[in-house]
PDB file of C-alpha atoms in Angstrom:
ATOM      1  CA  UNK Y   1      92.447  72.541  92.703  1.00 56.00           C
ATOM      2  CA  UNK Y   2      93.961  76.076  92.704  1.00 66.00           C
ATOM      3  CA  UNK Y   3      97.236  76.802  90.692  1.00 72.00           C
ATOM      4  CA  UNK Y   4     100.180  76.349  92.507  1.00 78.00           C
ATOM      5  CA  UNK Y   5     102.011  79.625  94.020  1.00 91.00           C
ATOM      6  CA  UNK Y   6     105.496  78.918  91.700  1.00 96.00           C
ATOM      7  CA  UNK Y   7     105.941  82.052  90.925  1.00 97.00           C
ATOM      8  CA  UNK Y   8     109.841  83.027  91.396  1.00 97.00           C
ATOM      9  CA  UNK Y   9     111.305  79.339  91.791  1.00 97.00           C
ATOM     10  CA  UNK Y  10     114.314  78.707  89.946  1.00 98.00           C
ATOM     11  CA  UNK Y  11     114.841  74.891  88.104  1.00 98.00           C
ATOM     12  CA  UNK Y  12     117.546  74.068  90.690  1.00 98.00           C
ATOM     13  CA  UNK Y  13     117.915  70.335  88.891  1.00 98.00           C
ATOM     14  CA  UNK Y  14     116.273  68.072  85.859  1.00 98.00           C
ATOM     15  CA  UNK Y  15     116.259  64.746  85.859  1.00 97.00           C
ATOM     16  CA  UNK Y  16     114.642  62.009  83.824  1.00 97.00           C
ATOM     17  CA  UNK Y  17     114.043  58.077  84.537  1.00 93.00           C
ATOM     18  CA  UNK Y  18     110.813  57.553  82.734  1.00 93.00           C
ATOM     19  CA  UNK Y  19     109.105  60.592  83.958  1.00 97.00           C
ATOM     20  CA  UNK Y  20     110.790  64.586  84.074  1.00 98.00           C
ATOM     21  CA  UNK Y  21     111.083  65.790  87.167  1.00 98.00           C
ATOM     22  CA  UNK Y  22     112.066  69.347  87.775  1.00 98.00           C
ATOM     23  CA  UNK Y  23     113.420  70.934  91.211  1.00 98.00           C
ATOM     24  CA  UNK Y  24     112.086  73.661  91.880  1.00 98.00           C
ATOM     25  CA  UNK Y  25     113.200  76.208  94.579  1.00 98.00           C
ATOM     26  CA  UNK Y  26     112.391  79.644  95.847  1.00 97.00           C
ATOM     27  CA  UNK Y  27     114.601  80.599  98.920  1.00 96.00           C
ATOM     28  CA  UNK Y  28     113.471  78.810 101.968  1.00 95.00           C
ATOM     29  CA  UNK Y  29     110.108  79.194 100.667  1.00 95.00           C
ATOM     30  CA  UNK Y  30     109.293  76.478  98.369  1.00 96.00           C
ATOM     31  CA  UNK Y  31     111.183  73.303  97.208  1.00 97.00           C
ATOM     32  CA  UNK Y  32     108.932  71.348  95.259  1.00 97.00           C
ATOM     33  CA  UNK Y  33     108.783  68.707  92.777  1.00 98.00           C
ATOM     34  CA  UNK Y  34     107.160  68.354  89.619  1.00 98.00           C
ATOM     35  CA  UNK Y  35     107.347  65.324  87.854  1.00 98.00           C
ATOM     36  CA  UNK Y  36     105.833  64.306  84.775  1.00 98.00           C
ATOM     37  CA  UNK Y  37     104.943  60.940  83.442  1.00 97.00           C
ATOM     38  CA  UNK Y  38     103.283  61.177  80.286  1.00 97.00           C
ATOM     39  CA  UNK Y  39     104.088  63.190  76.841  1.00 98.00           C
ATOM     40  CA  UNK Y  40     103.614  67.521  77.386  1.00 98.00           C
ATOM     41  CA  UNK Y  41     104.483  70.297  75.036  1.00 98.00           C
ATOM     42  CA  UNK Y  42     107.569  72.365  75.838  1.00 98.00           C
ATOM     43  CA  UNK Y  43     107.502  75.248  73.575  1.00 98.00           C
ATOM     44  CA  UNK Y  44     111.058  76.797  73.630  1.00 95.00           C
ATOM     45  CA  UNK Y  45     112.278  79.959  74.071  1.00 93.00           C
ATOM     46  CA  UNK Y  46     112.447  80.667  70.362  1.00 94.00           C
ATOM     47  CA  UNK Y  47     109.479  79.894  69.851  1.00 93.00           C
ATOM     48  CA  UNK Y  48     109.622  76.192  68.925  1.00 97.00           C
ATOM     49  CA  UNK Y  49     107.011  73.810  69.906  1.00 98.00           C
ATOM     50  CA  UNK Y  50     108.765  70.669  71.188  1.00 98.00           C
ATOM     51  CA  UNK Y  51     106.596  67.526  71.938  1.00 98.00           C
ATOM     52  CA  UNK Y  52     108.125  65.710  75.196  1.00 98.00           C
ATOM     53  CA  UNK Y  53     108.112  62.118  75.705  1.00 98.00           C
ATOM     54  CA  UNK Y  54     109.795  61.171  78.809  1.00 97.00           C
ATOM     55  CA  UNK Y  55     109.486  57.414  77.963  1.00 96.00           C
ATOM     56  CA  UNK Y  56     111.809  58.656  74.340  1.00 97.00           C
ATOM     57  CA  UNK Y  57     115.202  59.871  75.047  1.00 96.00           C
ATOM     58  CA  UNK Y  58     115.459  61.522  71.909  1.00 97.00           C
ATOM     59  CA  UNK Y  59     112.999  63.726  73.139  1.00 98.00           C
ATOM     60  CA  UNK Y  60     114.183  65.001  76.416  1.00 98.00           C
ATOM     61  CA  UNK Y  61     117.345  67.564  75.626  1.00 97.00           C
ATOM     62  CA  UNK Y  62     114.916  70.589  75.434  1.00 97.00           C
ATOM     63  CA  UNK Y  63     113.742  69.911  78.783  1.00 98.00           C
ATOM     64  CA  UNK Y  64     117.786  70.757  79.989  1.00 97.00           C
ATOM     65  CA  UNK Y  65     117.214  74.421  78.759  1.00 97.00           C
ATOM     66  CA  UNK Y  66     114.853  75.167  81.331  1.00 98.00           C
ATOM     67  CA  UNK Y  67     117.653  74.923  84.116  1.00 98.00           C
ATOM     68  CA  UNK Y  68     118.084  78.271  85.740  1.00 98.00           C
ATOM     69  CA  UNK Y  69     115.055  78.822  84.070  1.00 98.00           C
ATOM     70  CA  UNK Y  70     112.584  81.310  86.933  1.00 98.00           C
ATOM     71  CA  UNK Y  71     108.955  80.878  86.665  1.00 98.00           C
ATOM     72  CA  UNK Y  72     106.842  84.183  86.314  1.00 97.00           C
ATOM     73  CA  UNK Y  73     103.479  82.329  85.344  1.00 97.00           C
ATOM     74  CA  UNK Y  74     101.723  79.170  86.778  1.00 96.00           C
ATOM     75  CA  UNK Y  75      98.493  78.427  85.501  1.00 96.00           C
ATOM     76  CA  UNK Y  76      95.956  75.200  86.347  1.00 95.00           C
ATOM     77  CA  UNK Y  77      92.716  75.122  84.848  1.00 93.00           C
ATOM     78  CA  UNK Y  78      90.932  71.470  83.896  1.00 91.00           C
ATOM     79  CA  UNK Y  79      94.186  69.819  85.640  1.00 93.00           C
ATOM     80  CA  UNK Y  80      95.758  71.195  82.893  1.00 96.00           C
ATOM     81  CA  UNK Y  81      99.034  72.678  84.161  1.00 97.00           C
ATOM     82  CA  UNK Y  82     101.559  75.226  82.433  1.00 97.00           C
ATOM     83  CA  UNK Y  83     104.821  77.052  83.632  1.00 97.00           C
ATOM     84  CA  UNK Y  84     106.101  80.020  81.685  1.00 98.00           C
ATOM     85  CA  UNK Y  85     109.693  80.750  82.259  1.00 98.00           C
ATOM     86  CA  UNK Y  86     111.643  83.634  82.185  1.00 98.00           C
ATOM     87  CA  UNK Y  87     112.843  83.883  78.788  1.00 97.00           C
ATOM     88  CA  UNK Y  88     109.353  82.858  77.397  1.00 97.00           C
ATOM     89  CA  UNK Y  89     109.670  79.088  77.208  1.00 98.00           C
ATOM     90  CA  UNK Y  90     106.267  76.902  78.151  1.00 98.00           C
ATOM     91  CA  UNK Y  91     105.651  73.490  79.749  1.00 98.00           C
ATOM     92  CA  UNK Y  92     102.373  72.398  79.517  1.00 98.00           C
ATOM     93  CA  UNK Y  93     100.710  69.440  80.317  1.00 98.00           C
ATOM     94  CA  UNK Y  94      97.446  67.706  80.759  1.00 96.00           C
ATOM     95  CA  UNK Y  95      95.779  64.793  81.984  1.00 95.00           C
ATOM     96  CA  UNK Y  96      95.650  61.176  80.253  1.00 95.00           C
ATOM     97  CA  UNK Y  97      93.312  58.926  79.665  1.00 93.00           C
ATOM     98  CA  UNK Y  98      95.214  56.012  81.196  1.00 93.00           C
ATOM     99  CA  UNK Y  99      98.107  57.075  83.674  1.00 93.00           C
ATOM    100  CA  UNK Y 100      98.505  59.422  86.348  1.00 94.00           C
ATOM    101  CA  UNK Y 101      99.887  62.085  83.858  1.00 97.00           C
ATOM    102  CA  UNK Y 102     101.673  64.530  86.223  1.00 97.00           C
ATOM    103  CA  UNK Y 103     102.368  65.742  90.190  1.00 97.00           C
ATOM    104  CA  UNK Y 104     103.677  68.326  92.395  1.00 97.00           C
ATOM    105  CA  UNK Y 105     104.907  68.270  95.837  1.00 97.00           C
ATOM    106  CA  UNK Y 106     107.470  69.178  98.313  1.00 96.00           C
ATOM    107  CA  UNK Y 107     107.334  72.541 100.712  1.00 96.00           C
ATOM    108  CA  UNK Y 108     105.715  75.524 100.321  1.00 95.00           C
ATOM    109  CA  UNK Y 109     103.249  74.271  97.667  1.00 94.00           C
ATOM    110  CA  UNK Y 110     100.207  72.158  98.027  1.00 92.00           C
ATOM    111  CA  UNK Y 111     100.800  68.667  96.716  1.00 94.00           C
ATOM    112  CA  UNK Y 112      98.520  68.102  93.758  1.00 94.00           C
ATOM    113  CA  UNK Y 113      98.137  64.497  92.199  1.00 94.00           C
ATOM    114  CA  UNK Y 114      96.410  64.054  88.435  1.00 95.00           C
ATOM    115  CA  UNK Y 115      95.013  61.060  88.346  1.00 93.00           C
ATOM    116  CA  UNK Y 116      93.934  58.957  84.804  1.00 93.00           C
ATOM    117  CA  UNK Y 117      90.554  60.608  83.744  1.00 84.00           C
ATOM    118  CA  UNK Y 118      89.564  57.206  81.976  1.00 62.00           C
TER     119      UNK Y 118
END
């Protein structure tokens, strides 16, 4: 699994139904995907750490700052996945024990699944 070439793409949309999903789009080179189903760190821009649960609603408004947000880092390592945006803000997240925990896909990017490690 090799990290996925985000680099550039702009959060074009957010949405949440019991996963996040972000749309993310670099000219008519990539418009992927990237949903995630199970609780991730978003640490903000100002530095605060914010611990996402997409199945709590209270937890979710942070997530709407990273609209417009570009993405100058993507890193995978141990299907461990984490997007650094423009004005510093980090989503990372990790596999689970139990549930598929996150995915990509859509074009331009190689779709990568994380299934439950358990």
């Amino acid at each position: 699994m090799t990290a996925p070439d985000l680099v550039g793409c702009e959060v074009t949309r957010t949405a949440f139904d019991h996963q996040v999903r972000l749309l993310l789009v670099r000219g008519a080179e990539v418009c992927a995907e990237l949903a995630v189903s199970v609780p991730f760190t978003l640490l903000g821009a100002d530095g605060a750490r914010h611990e996402i649960d997409p199945e709590e609603r209270s937890t979710l408004p942070p997530v709407l700052a990273l609209f417009g947000r570009t993405v100058v880092a993507a890193d995978l390592m141990d299907h461990r996945l984490t997007l650094t945006f423009d004005d510093g803000a980090e989503l990372r997240v990790g596999p689970d024990e139990q549930y598929t925990s996150w995915w990509l896909s859509g074009d331009g990017v190689e779709d990568i699944h994380v299934d439950p490690l358990g």
